[in-house]
Short mmCIF file of C-alpha atoms in Angstrom, two decimals:
data_model
loop_
_atom_site.label_atom_id
_atom_site.label_comp_id
_atom_site.label_asym_id
_atom_site.label_seq_id
_atom_site.Cartn_x
_atom_site.Cartn_y
_atom_site.Cartn_z
CA MET D 148 64.48 133.81 90.40
CA ARG D 149 63.99 130.06 90.26
CA LYS D 150 66.19 129.87 87.15
CA ILE D 151 68.85 131.93 88.87
CA ALA D 152 68.69 129.66 91.93
CA CYS D 153 69.00 126.55 89.77
CA LEU D 154 71.94 128.09 87.94
CA MET D 155 73.68 128.95 91.22
CA THR D 156 73.06 125.40 92.51
CA SER D 157 74.53 123.89 89.35
CA LEU D 158 77.55 126.17 89.60
CA SER D 159 78.05 125.24 93.27
CA LEU D 160 77.86 121.49 92.52
CA GLY D 161 80.24 121.89 89.61
CA MET D 162 82.74 123.76 91.74
CA ALA D 163 82.44 121.14 94.51
CA LEU D 164 83.01 118.27 92.06
CA ALA D 165 85.95 120.11 90.51
CA ALA D 166 87.47 120.64 93.95
CA ALA D 167 86.90 117.00 94.90
CA ALA D 168 88.39 115.62 91.67
CA PRO D 169 92.07 116.17 92.59
CA ALA D 170 91.53 114.61 96.03
CA ALA D 171 89.75 111.61 94.49
CA ALA D 172 92.49 111.23 91.90
CA GLN D 173 95.13 111.37 94.64
CA GLU D 174 93.32 108.69 96.68
CA ALA D 175 92.98 106.52 93.56
CA ALA D 176 96.69 106.92 92.85
CA GLN D 177 97.56 105.96 96.42
CA ALA D 178 95.30 102.90 96.21
CA ALA D 179 96.90 101.87 92.92
CA ALA D 180 100.37 102.29 94.41
CA GLY D 181 99.44 100.01 97.32
CA PRO D 182 99.71 100.48 101.09
CA ASN D 183 102.65 102.20 102.73
CA LEU D 184 105.12 99.46 103.64
CA ALA D 185 108.06 101.61 104.67
CA PRO D 186 110.23 100.30 107.55
CA GLY D 187 108.62 101.07 110.89
CA THR D 188 105.06 101.06 109.54
CA VAL D 189 102.77 98.93 111.71
CA VAL D 190 100.97 96.06 109.96
CA TYR D 191 97.57 94.76 111.10
CA ASP D 192 95.74 91.48 110.70
CA SER D 193 92.33 90.87 109.13
CA GLU D 194 90.58 91.70 112.42
CA GLY D 195 92.47 94.93 113.04
CA ALA D 196 94.87 93.49 115.63
CA GLU D 197 98.46 94.70 115.49
CA ILE D 198 100.98 92.25 114.06
CA GLY D 199 104.14 94.33 114.20
CA PRO D 200 106.28 96.86 112.34
CA VAL D 201 107.79 96.46 108.91
CA SER D 202 111.46 95.62 109.34
CA SER D 203 112.73 95.81 105.77
CA GLU D 204 111.97 95.33 102.10
CA VAL D 205 113.74 92.53 100.24
CA GLY D 206 112.95 92.48 96.55
CA ASP D 207 109.26 91.66 96.13
CA ASN D 208 108.95 90.69 99.80
CA ILE D 209 108.34 92.58 103.03
CA VAL D 210 109.83 91.49 106.36
CA VAL D 211 107.47 92.09 109.29
CA MET D 212 108.37 91.54 112.94
CA LEU D 213 105.97 89.15 114.68
CA GLY D 214 107.19 89.61 118.24
CA ASP D 215 110.89 88.78 117.96
CA LYS D 216 110.44 86.69 114.81
CA PRO D 217 111.03 88.18 111.35
CA VAL D 218 108.32 87.02 108.95
CA THR D 219 108.79 87.40 105.20
CA LEU D 220 105.61 88.02 103.19
CA PRO D 221 105.10 88.90 99.51
CA LYS D 222 104.07 92.48 98.79
CA ASN D 223 100.82 91.33 97.21
CA ALA D 224 99.76 89.84 100.56
CA PHE D 225 99.12 93.35 101.91
CA GLY D 226 96.05 95.49 101.52
CA GLN D 227 94.91 98.74 103.07
CA SER D 228 92.64 98.85 106.13
CA ASP D 229 91.27 101.75 108.16
CA LYS D 230 94.26 101.43 110.51
CA GLY D 231 96.97 100.92 107.92
CA PRO D 232 98.49 98.10 105.87
CA ALA D 233 96.93 94.74 106.67
CA ILE D 234 97.05 91.09 105.67
CA THR D 235 94.05 88.84 105.03
CA ILE D 236 94.56 86.40 107.91
CA THR D 237 94.52 86.79 111.69
CA ARG D 238 97.59 87.12 113.89
CA ALA D 239 96.85 83.67 115.36
CA GLN D 240 96.75 82.10 111.89
CA LEU D 241 100.00 83.81 110.93
CA THR D 242 101.68 82.65 114.15
CA ALA D 243 100.55 79.07 113.54
CA ALA D 244 101.86 79.16 109.96
CA VAL D 245 105.22 80.57 111.08
CA ASP D 246 105.60 77.95 113.83
CA GLN D 247 104.71 75.15 111.42
CA ALA D 248 107.23 76.39 108.84
CA ALA D 249 109.92 76.65 111.54
CA ALA D 250 109.26 73.08 112.67
CA GLN D 251 109.48 71.79 109.10
CA THR D 252 112.73 73.69 108.51
CA ALA D 253 114.24 72.34 111.74
CA ALA D 254 113.28 68.77 110.79
CA ALA D 255 114.80 69.16 107.33
CA LEU D 256 118.00 70.59 108.84
CA ASP D 257 118.26 67.71 111.32
CA ALA D 258 117.93 65.27 108.43
CA ALA D 259 120.70 67.06 106.51
CA ILE D 260 123.19 67.21 109.40
CA GLN D 261 124.54 63.69 109.15
CA PRO D 262 128.12 62.39 109.42
CA GLY D 263 129.83 62.65 106.05
CA ALA D 264 127.62 65.45 104.73
CA ASP D 265 129.39 68.23 102.84
CA ILE D 266 129.09 71.74 104.28
CA LEU D 267 129.01 74.70 101.93
CA GLY D 268 130.08 78.26 102.70
CA ALA D 269 127.40 80.92 103.00
CA ASN D 270 127.69 81.85 99.33
CA GLY D 271 127.35 78.20 98.34
CA SER D 272 130.37 78.24 96.06
CA ALA D 273 132.77 76.05 98.04
CA VAL D 274 132.74 73.06 100.37
CA VAL D 275 134.32 74.18 103.64
CA GLY D 276 134.18 70.89 105.52
CA LYS D 277 132.25 67.74 106.34
CA VAL D 278 130.07 66.78 109.27
CA LYS D 279 132.14 64.45 111.46
CA LEU D 280 130.05 64.08 114.60
CA VAL D 281 126.62 65.25 115.71
CA GLU D 282 126.67 65.97 119.44
CA ALA D 283 124.14 67.47 121.82
CA ASP D 284 126.13 70.67 122.28
CA GLY D 285 127.24 71.19 118.70
CA ILE D 286 128.43 69.76 115.40
CA VAL D 287 132.01 68.58 114.93
CA VAL D 288 133.21 69.58 111.47
CA ALA D 289 136.22 68.00 109.77
CA THR D 290 138.28 70.44 107.71
CA SER D 291 141.66 70.43 105.99
CA SER D 292 142.97 72.46 108.94
CA GLY D 293 141.58 70.19 111.64
CA ASP D 294 138.35 69.49 113.46
CA VAL D 295 136.23 72.23 114.97
CA LYS D 296 132.96 72.18 116.90
CA MET D 297 130.28 74.64 115.82
CA PRO D 298 126.85 75.44 117.28
CA ARG D 299 123.84 74.03 115.44
CA HIS D 300 122.48 77.51 114.72
CA ALA D 301 125.54 78.16 112.53
CA PHE D 302 124.04 75.83 109.90
CA PHE D 303 121.14 76.21 107.50
CA LEU D 304 119.71 74.61 104.37
CA SER D 305 120.56 76.40 101.15
CA PRO D 306 119.16 75.52 97.71
CA LYS D 307 122.39 73.54 97.16
CA GLY D 308 122.33 71.69 100.47
CA LEU D 309 123.73 71.99 103.99
CA ALA D 310 125.58 75.27 104.50
CA THR D 311 127.14 77.38 107.22
CA SER D 312 126.39 81.02 107.88
CA PHE D 313 130.10 81.80 107.34
CA THR D 314 131.73 82.44 103.98
CA ALA D 315 134.61 80.12 103.08
CA GLU D 316 137.10 82.79 104.15
CA GLN D 317 135.36 83.45 107.47
CA PHE D 318 135.07 79.74 108.13
CA ALA D 319 138.79 79.17 107.49
CA ALA D 320 139.64 82.02 109.86
CA ALA D 321 137.32 80.62 112.56
CA VAL D 322 138.87 77.15 112.22
CA ALA D 323 142.38 78.60 112.44
CA GLU D 324 141.45 80.54 115.57
CA ALA D 325 139.78 77.53 117.19
CA THR D 326 142.65 75.16 116.46
CA ALA D 327 145.46 77.58 117.41
CA PRO D 328 145.30 76.94 121.21
CA ALA D 329 145.44 73.18 120.66
CA ALA D 330 148.41 73.52 118.32
CA ALA D 331 150.19 75.76 120.83
CA SER D 332 149.60 73.25 123.64
CA GLU D 333 151.00 70.43 121.52
CA ALA D 334 154.07 72.52 120.70
CA VAL D 335 154.70 73.20 124.39
CA ALA D 336 154.27 69.52 125.23
CA ASP D 337 156.71 68.52 122.50
CA ALA D 338 159.24 71.08 123.74
CA ASP D 339 158.98 69.76 127.29
CA THR D 340 159.52 66.22 126.05
CA GLU D 341 162.60 67.14 124.02
CA THR D 342 164.26 69.25 126.80
CA PRO D 343 167.02 67.17 128.50
CA ASP D 344 166.83 66.66 132.23
CA ARG D 345 169.79 68.57 133.71
CA SER D 346 168.99 67.75 137.34
CA ALA D 347 171.41 64.80 137.27
CA ASN D 348 174.32 67.18 136.65
#
């Protein structure tokens, strides 16, 4: 009877291990594939605090929303926690790093926005104008079609230098639209000047 009992126990353990093998293999495959970083998935910090949802995937990077700020992190910065995908630093540390990077970017942009600086289109292939004046409420840009004032947030630093968020075509259209009222006013003024005064007749 003891031999039969031992045989039954061995069979039971074997069946249990066989049943567990596919589940273990599936978990191993999931671990090898990495955490789920699909858009909408909530990301956590190293202490289990919520950071925010995944916004999008851009190449080898993942964009996560930290409040209203999009934060771009490499895929290899994420691991798997009990709650879901997580990074290895705290939310406070991430916030500090993001704020510091934003301050450095703003300082570099301020240094680049100087009178005479070339401005590239968004694709970086063409110079669309030059910085003429730096004012508190915007940047005056000199173009072949005339001067136009643009908000500071319309500019950024590209690998090639100062650039605008518009393509060359969009920028030309915006300049034409902005300068049209002034051109129309000048035309009306010229017409009034050239019209003879008939009141004397």
